[in-house]
Amino acid sequence: MGCSDLEDFCIMKKTKCHGDHLSRLEFLTFWDLPRLEKISMDHLQNLRVLTVGRTYQLVDLSCILNLPYLEHLNVSCCDKMKQLVDIQNAIVTEGTYETPIQAFRQLRILQLNSLQSLNSLCNSELDFPSLEYIDVFACPKIKKLPLGKIGKLKRIRGEQTWWDNLEWDDESSSLSLLASFKSSGICSASFRPELDTTVISSSPKAFFTKRQPILNSSVRFTSYPQSIFETEEFDGHMMME
């Protein structure tokens, strides 16, 4: 069975077999997986770029809350996704206390495309201190941008009608972001802001060359997982522990 039948992708913990390889992973793609319903993963501490597309059964991407160094998130064509992350249910256990996960500290680029059911990024306001570029196309149900503090924002792109219909908690929030908005009726295949490195779509390894000159590792998870993880068989659920 190929990846087209994969329903559940899960990385539970490091092992001697996969731990070293996973810790070096920087680029990960889930693409054209029509039955995939859930992604769970920890210990991908160096993951910088995550692309998820054409995963029509996927409900949310709360797993990204466990990716502290994620810089570029690209999500498209996930018909059932109503919320990007569920922050209220995503917690980590630290000693005897449960504390909310600190996420999005390094996120620089957020791309959302053709997410017809998506009505919220998250169910709690979060800070995006490093966010520079936002791309939103064909996401008609997104009415609010609960972004919290975004001190480095340079550009928001999307349809003018979407922007005009956004709801704001106060007028000052709208005015502060208006200068960053650029109306566009065309959803580009790749977001090409003016960065100091080459954008991921043109060269995955080049995007973070200046930051990680040695650890350039990527996986495009679209077919034959056994060739990636040395797993010969699976029954619609892939778990690494």
PDB file of N, CA and C in Angstrom, residues 102-163:
ATOM      1  N   GLN A 102       4.603  27.048  23.647  1.00  0.00           N
ATOM      2  CA  GLN A 102       5.041  28.318  23.081  1.00  0.00           C
ATOM      3  C   GLN A 102       5.357  28.089  21.608  1.00  0.00           C
ATOM      4  N   ALA A 103       4.525  28.653  20.740  1.00  0.00           N
ATOM      5  CA  ALA A 103       4.655  28.358  19.317  1.00  0.00           C
ATOM      6  C   ALA A 103       4.849  29.626  18.503  1.00  0.00           C
ATOM      7  N   PHE A 104       5.292  29.427  17.262  1.00  0.00           N
ATOM      8  CA  PHE A 104       5.377  30.488  16.263  1.00  0.00           C
ATOM      9  C   PHE A 104       6.389  31.575  16.584  1.00  0.00           C
ATOM     10  N   ARG A 105       7.323  31.303  17.436  1.00  0.00           N
ATOM     11  CA  ARG A 105       8.317  32.317  17.780  1.00  0.00           C
ATOM     12  C   ARG A 105       9.235  32.641  16.612  1.00  0.00           C
ATOM     13  N   GLN A 106       9.456  31.646  15.734  1.00  0.00           N
ATOM     14  CA  GLN A 106      10.375  31.854  14.611  1.00  0.00           C
ATOM     15  C   GLN A 106       9.664  31.936  13.262  1.00  0.00           C
ATOM     16  N   LEU A 107       8.341  31.801  13.242  1.00  0.00           N
ATOM     17  CA  LEU A 107       7.617  31.765  11.971  1.00  0.00           C
ATOM     18  C   LEU A 107       7.746  33.090  11.232  1.00  0.00           C
ATOM     19  N   ARG A 108       8.236  33.021   9.997  1.00  0.00           N
ATOM     20  CA  ARG A 108       8.456  34.215   9.182  1.00  0.00           C
ATOM     21  C   ARG A 108       7.473  34.316   8.023  1.00  0.00           C
ATOM     22  N   ILE A 109       7.087  33.167   7.459  1.00  0.00           N
ATOM     23  CA  ILE A 109       6.216  33.158   6.285  1.00  0.00           C
ATOM     24  C   ILE A 109       5.043  32.222   6.534  1.00  0.00           C
ATOM     25  N   LEU A 110       3.822  32.726   6.348  1.00  0.00           N
ATOM     26  CA  LEU A 110       2.607  31.927   6.490  1.00  0.00           C
ATOM     27  C   LEU A 110       1.813  32.020   5.197  1.00  0.00           C
ATOM     28  N   GLN A 111       1.606  30.874   4.536  1.00  0.00           N
ATOM     29  CA  GLN A 111       0.860  30.822   3.284  1.00  0.00           C
ATOM     30  C   GLN A 111      -0.362  29.933   3.454  1.00  0.00           C
ATOM     31  N   LEU A 112      -1.540  30.467   3.144  1.00  0.00           N
ATOM     32  CA  LEU A 112      -2.797  29.724   3.218  1.00  0.00           C
ATOM     33  C   LEU A 112      -3.503  29.874   1.878  1.00  0.00           C
ATOM     34  N   ASN A 113      -3.874  28.743   1.271  1.00  0.00           N
ATOM     35  CA  ASN A 113      -4.435  28.783  -0.076  1.00  0.00           C
ATOM     36  C   ASN A 113      -5.508  27.709  -0.246  1.00  0.00           C
ATOM     37  N   SER A 114      -6.660  28.116  -0.753  1.00  0.00           N
ATOM     38  CA  SER A 114      -7.746  27.180  -1.080  1.00  0.00           C
ATOM     39  C   SER A 114      -8.145  26.320   0.115  1.00  0.00           C
ATOM     40  N   LEU A 115      -8.406  26.974   1.225  1.00  0.00           N
ATOM     41  CA  LEU A 115      -8.893  26.302   2.433  1.00  0.00           C
ATOM     42  C   LEU A 115     -10.321  26.788   2.649  1.00  0.00           C
ATOM     43  N   GLN A 116     -11.255  26.136   1.967  1.00  0.00           N
ATOM     44  CA  GLN A 116     -12.623  26.626   1.888  1.00  0.00           C
ATOM     45  C   GLN A 116     -13.367  26.599   3.214  1.00  0.00           C
ATOM     46  N   SER A 117     -12.983  25.696   4.130  1.00  0.00           N
ATOM     47  CA  SER A 117     -13.682  25.566   5.411  1.00  0.00           C
ATOM     48  C   SER A 117     -12.974  26.282   6.549  1.00  0.00           C
ATOM     49  N   LEU A 118     -11.771  26.758   6.308  1.00  0.00           N
ATOM     50  CA  LEU A 118     -10.978  27.371   7.377  1.00  0.00           C
ATOM     51  C   LEU A 118     -11.626  28.676   7.843  1.00  0.00           C
ATOM     52  N   ASN A 119     -11.992  28.722   9.129  1.00  0.00           N
ATOM     53  CA  ASN A 119     -12.598  29.942   9.661  1.00  0.00           C
ATOM     54  C   ASN A 119     -11.775  30.599  10.753  1.00  0.00           C
ATOM     55  N   SER A 120     -10.665  29.947  11.131  1.00  0.00           N
ATOM     56  CA  SER A 120      -9.839  30.517  12.195  1.00  0.00           C
ATOM     57  C   SER A 120      -8.427  29.964  12.125  1.00  0.00           C
ATOM     58  N   LEU A 121      -7.458  30.810  12.441  1.00  0.00           N
ATOM     59  CA  LEU A 121      -6.089  30.320  12.546  1.00  0.00           C
ATOM     60  C   LEU A 121      -5.920  29.536  13.838  1.00  0.00           C
ATOM     61  N   CYS A 122      -6.463  30.041  14.911  1.00  0.00           N
ATOM     62  CA  CYS A 122      -6.401  29.355  16.194  1.00  0.00           C
ATOM     63  C   CYS A 122      -7.491  29.915  17.100  1.00  0.00           C
ATOM     64  N   ASN A 123      -7.789  29.187  18.172  1.00  0.00           N
ATOM     65  CA  ASN A 123      -8.868  29.607  19.058  1.00  0.00           C
ATOM     66  C   ASN A 123      -8.359  30.426  20.236  1.00  0.00           C
ATOM     67  N   SER A 124      -7.200  31.016  20.052  1.00  0.00           N
ATOM     68  CA  SER A 124      -6.633  31.891  21.076  1.00  0.00           C
ATOM     69  C   SER A 124      -5.652  32.840  20.397  1.00  0.00           C
ATOM     70  N   GLU A 125      -5.582  34.057  20.875  1.00  0.00           N
ATOM     71  CA  GLU A 125      -4.651  35.011  20.272  1.00  0.00           C
ATOM     72  C   GLU A 125      -3.222  34.644  20.627  1.00  0.00           C
ATOM     73  N   LEU A 126      -2.367  34.611  19.610  1.00  0.00           N
ATOM     74  CA  LEU A 126      -0.967  34.262  19.806  1.00  0.00           C
ATOM     75  C   LEU A 126      -0.079  35.373  19.260  1.00  0.00           C
ATOM     76  N   ASP A 127       1.098  35.469  19.802  1.00  0.00           N
ATOM     77  CA  ASP A 127       2.082  36.415  19.291  1.00  0.00           C
ATOM     78  C   ASP A 127       2.904  35.767  18.188  1.00  0.00           C
ATOM     79  N   PHE A 128       3.176  36.536  17.150  1.00  0.00           N
ATOM     80  CA  PHE A 128       4.022  36.099  16.040  1.00  0.00           C
ATOM     81  C   PHE A 128       5.164  37.103  15.917  1.00  0.00           C
ATOM     82  N   PRO A 129       6.123  37.066  16.804  1.00  0.00           N
ATOM     83  CA  PRO A 129       7.148  38.111  16.865  1.00  0.00           C
ATOM     84  C   PRO A 129       8.059  38.177  15.652  1.00  0.00           C
ATOM     85  N   SER A 130       8.143  37.077  14.875  1.00  0.00           N
ATOM     86  CA  SER A 130       9.059  37.053  13.730  1.00  0.00           C
ATOM     87  C   SER A 130       8.337  37.083  12.390  1.00  0.00           C
ATOM     88  N   LEU A 131       7.004  37.104  12.395  1.00  0.00           N
ATOM     89  CA  LEU A 131       6.234  36.998  11.157  1.00  0.00           C
ATOM     90  C   LEU A 131       6.458  38.210  10.260  1.00  0.00           C
ATOM     91  N   GLU A 132       6.813  37.931   8.991  1.00  0.00           N
ATOM     92  CA  GLU A 132       7.099  38.987   8.028  1.00  0.00           C
ATOM     93  C   GLU A 132       6.121  38.998   6.862  1.00  0.00           C
ATOM     94  N   TYR A 133       5.665  37.807   6.429  1.00  0.00           N
ATOM     95  CA  TYR A 133       4.840  37.717   5.232  1.00  0.00           C
ATOM     96  C   TYR A 133       3.663  36.774   5.452  1.00  0.00           C
ATOM     97  N   ILE A 134       2.468  37.227   5.036  1.00  0.00           N
ATOM     98  CA  ILE A 134       1.256  36.419   5.115  1.00  0.00           C
ATOM     99  C   ILE A 134       0.622  36.375   3.733  1.00  0.00           C
ATOM    100  N   ASP A 135       0.256  35.181   3.307  1.00  0.00           N
ATOM    101  CA  ASP A 135      -0.364  34.947   2.011  1.00  0.00           C
ATOM    102  C   ASP A 135      -1.703  34.261   2.263  1.00  0.00           C
ATOM    103  N   VAL A 136      -2.839  34.873   1.901  1.00  0.00           N
ATOM    104  CA  VAL A 136      -4.155  34.258   2.105  1.00  0.00           C
ATOM    105  C   VAL A 136      -4.959  34.370   0.816  1.00  0.00           C
ATOM    106  N   PHE A 137      -5.273  33.212   0.213  1.00  0.00           N
ATOM    107  CA  PHE A 137      -6.055  33.183  -1.011  1.00  0.00           C
ATOM    108  C   PHE A 137      -7.107  32.082  -0.931  1.00  0.00           C
ATOM    109  N   ALA A 138      -8.292  32.374  -1.421  1.00  0.00           N
ATOM    110  CA  ALA A 138      -9.387  31.395  -1.471  1.00  0.00           C
ATOM    111  C   ALA A 138      -9.658  30.778  -0.104  1.00  0.00           C
ATOM    112  N   CYS A 139      -9.671  31.627   0.909  1.00  0.00           N
ATOM    113  CA  CYS A 139     -10.034  31.218   2.276  1.00  0.00           C
ATOM    114  C   CYS A 139     -11.164  32.138   2.730  1.00  0.00           C
ATOM    115  N   PRO A 140     -12.357  31.992   2.153  1.00  0.00           N
ATOM    116  CA  PRO A 140     -13.428  32.977   2.341  1.00  0.00           C
ATOM    117  C   PRO A 140     -13.987  33.062   3.750  1.00  0.00           C
ATOM    118  N   LYS A 141     -13.784  32.026   4.573  1.00  0.00           N
ATOM    119  CA  LYS A 141     -14.377  32.013   5.909  1.00  0.00           C
ATOM    120  C   LYS A 141     -13.476  32.616   6.985  1.00  0.00           C
ATOM    121  N   ILE A 142     -12.253  32.945   6.628  1.00  0.00           N
ATOM    122  CA  ILE A 142     -11.376  33.599   7.607  1.00  0.00           C
ATOM    123  C   ILE A 142     -11.821  35.049   7.771  1.00  0.00           C
ATOM    124  N   LYS A 143     -12.364  35.355   8.928  1.00  0.00           N
ATOM    125  CA  LYS A 143     -12.890  36.692   9.193  1.00  0.00           C
ATOM    126  C   LYS A 143     -12.021  37.496  10.154  1.00  0.00           C
ATOM    127  N   LYS A 144     -11.118  36.801  10.849  1.00  0.00           N
ATOM    128  CA  LYS A 144     -10.270  37.504  11.813  1.00  0.00           C
ATOM    129  C   LYS A 144      -8.843  36.998  11.704  1.00  0.00           C
ATOM    130  N   LEU A 145      -7.909  37.855  12.055  1.00  0.00           N
ATOM    131  CA  LEU A 145      -6.499  37.487  12.095  1.00  0.00           C
ATOM    132  C   LEU A 145      -6.008  37.641  13.533  1.00  0.00           C
ATOM    133  N   PRO A 146      -6.131  36.581  14.347  1.00  0.00           N
ATOM    134  CA  PRO A 146      -5.719  36.670  15.758  1.00  0.00           C
ATOM    135  C   PRO A 146      -4.211  36.538  15.904  1.00  0.00           C
ATOM    136  N   LEU A 147      -3.510  37.560  15.476  1.00  0.00           N
ATOM    137  CA  LEU A 147      -2.059  37.478  15.370  1.00  0.00           C
ATOM    138  C   LEU A 147      -1.314  38.026  16.575  1.00  0.00           C
ATOM    139  N   GLY A 148      -1.995  38.716  17.461  1.00  0.00           N
ATOM    140  CA  GLY A 148      -1.292  39.258  18.616  1.00  0.00           C
ATOM    141  C   GLY A 148      -0.222  40.255  18.187  1.00  0.00           C
ATOM    142  N   LYS A 149       0.943  40.150  18.790  1.00  0.00           N
ATOM    143  CA  LYS A 149       2.041  41.061  18.484  1.00  0.00           C
ATOM    144  C   LYS A 149       2.818  40.569  17.268  1.00  0.00           C
ATOM    145  N   ILE A 150       2.920  41.413  16.252  1.00  0.00           N
ATOM    146  CA  ILE A 150       3.661  41.069  15.035  1.00  0.00           C
ATOM    147  C   ILE A 150       4.538  42.265  14.669  1.00  0.00           C
ATOM    148  N   GLY A 151       5.656  42.341  15.299  1.00  0.00           N
ATOM    149  CA  GLY A 151       6.507  43.512  15.167  1.00  0.00           C
ATOM    150  C   GLY A 151       7.264  43.635  13.866  1.00  0.00           C
ATOM    151  N   LYS A 152       7.396  42.535  13.080  1.00  0.00           N
ATOM    152  CA  LYS A 152       8.234  42.573  11.885  1.00  0.00           C
ATOM    153  C   LYS A 152       7.450  42.449  10.584  1.00  0.00           C
ATOM    154  N   LEU A 153       6.128  42.527  10.635  1.00  0.00           N
ATOM    155  CA  LEU A 153       5.307  42.283   9.456  1.00  0.00           C
ATOM    156  C   LEU A 153       5.624  43.264   8.328  1.00  0.00           C
ATOM    157  N   LYS A 154       5.875  42.699   7.132  1.00  0.00           N
ATOM    158  CA  LYS A 154       6.200  43.513   5.968  1.00  0.00           C
ATOM    159  C   LYS A 154       5.094  43.494   4.916  1.00  0.00           C
ATOM    160  N   ARG A 155       4.416  42.337   4.761  1.00  0.00           N
ATOM    161  CA  ARG A 155       3.444  42.237   3.683  1.00  0.00           C
ATOM    162  C   ARG A 155       2.364  41.209   3.986  1.00  0.00           C
ATOM    163  N   ILE A 156       1.105  41.587   3.674  1.00  0.00           N
ATOM    164  CA  ILE A 156      -0.024  40.662   3.653  1.00  0.00           C
ATOM    165  C   ILE A 156      -0.580  40.685   2.241  1.00  0.00           C
ATOM    166  N   ARG A 157      -0.760  39.506   1.633  1.00  0.00           N
ATOM    167  CA  ARG A 157      -1.345  39.449   0.297  1.00  0.00           C
ATOM    168  C   ARG A 157      -2.644  38.662   0.336  1.00  0.00           C
ATOM    169  N   GLY A 158      -3.628  39.091  -0.455  1.00  0.00           N
ATOM    170  CA  GLY A 158      -4.901  38.392  -0.538  1.00  0.00           C
ATOM    171  C   GLY A 158      -5.861  39.148  -1.430  1.00  0.00           C
ATOM    172  N   GLU A 159      -7.057  38.578  -1.613  1.00  0.00           N
ATOM    173  CA  GLU A 159      -8.064  39.257  -2.417  1.00  0.00           C
ATOM    174  C   GLU A 159      -8.599  40.480  -1.675  1.00  0.00           C
ATOM    175  N   GLN A 160      -8.941  41.507  -2.425  1.00  0.00           N
ATOM    176  CA  GLN A 160      -9.454  42.735  -1.816  1.00  0.00           C
ATOM    177  C   GLN A 160     -10.768  42.484  -1.077  1.00  0.00           C
ATOM    178  N   THR A 161     -11.636  41.641  -1.651  1.00  0.00           N
ATOM    179  CA  THR A 161     -12.921  41.357  -1.004  1.00  0.00           C
ATOM    180  C   THR A 161     -12.719  40.670   0.339  1.00  0.00           C
ATOM    181  N   TRP A 162     -11.731  39.788   0.422  1.00  0.00           N
ATOM    182  CA  TRP A 162     -11.439  39.124   1.695  1.00  0.00           C
ATOM    183  C   TRP A 162     -10.992  40.154   2.730  1.00  0.00           C
ATOM    184  N   TRP A 163     -10.107  41.036   2.338  1.00  0.00           N
ATOM    185  CA  TRP A 163      -9.600  42.046   3.263  1.00  0.00           C
ATOM    186  C   TRP A 163     -10.724  42.972   3.740  1.00  0.00           C
TER     187      TRP A 163
END
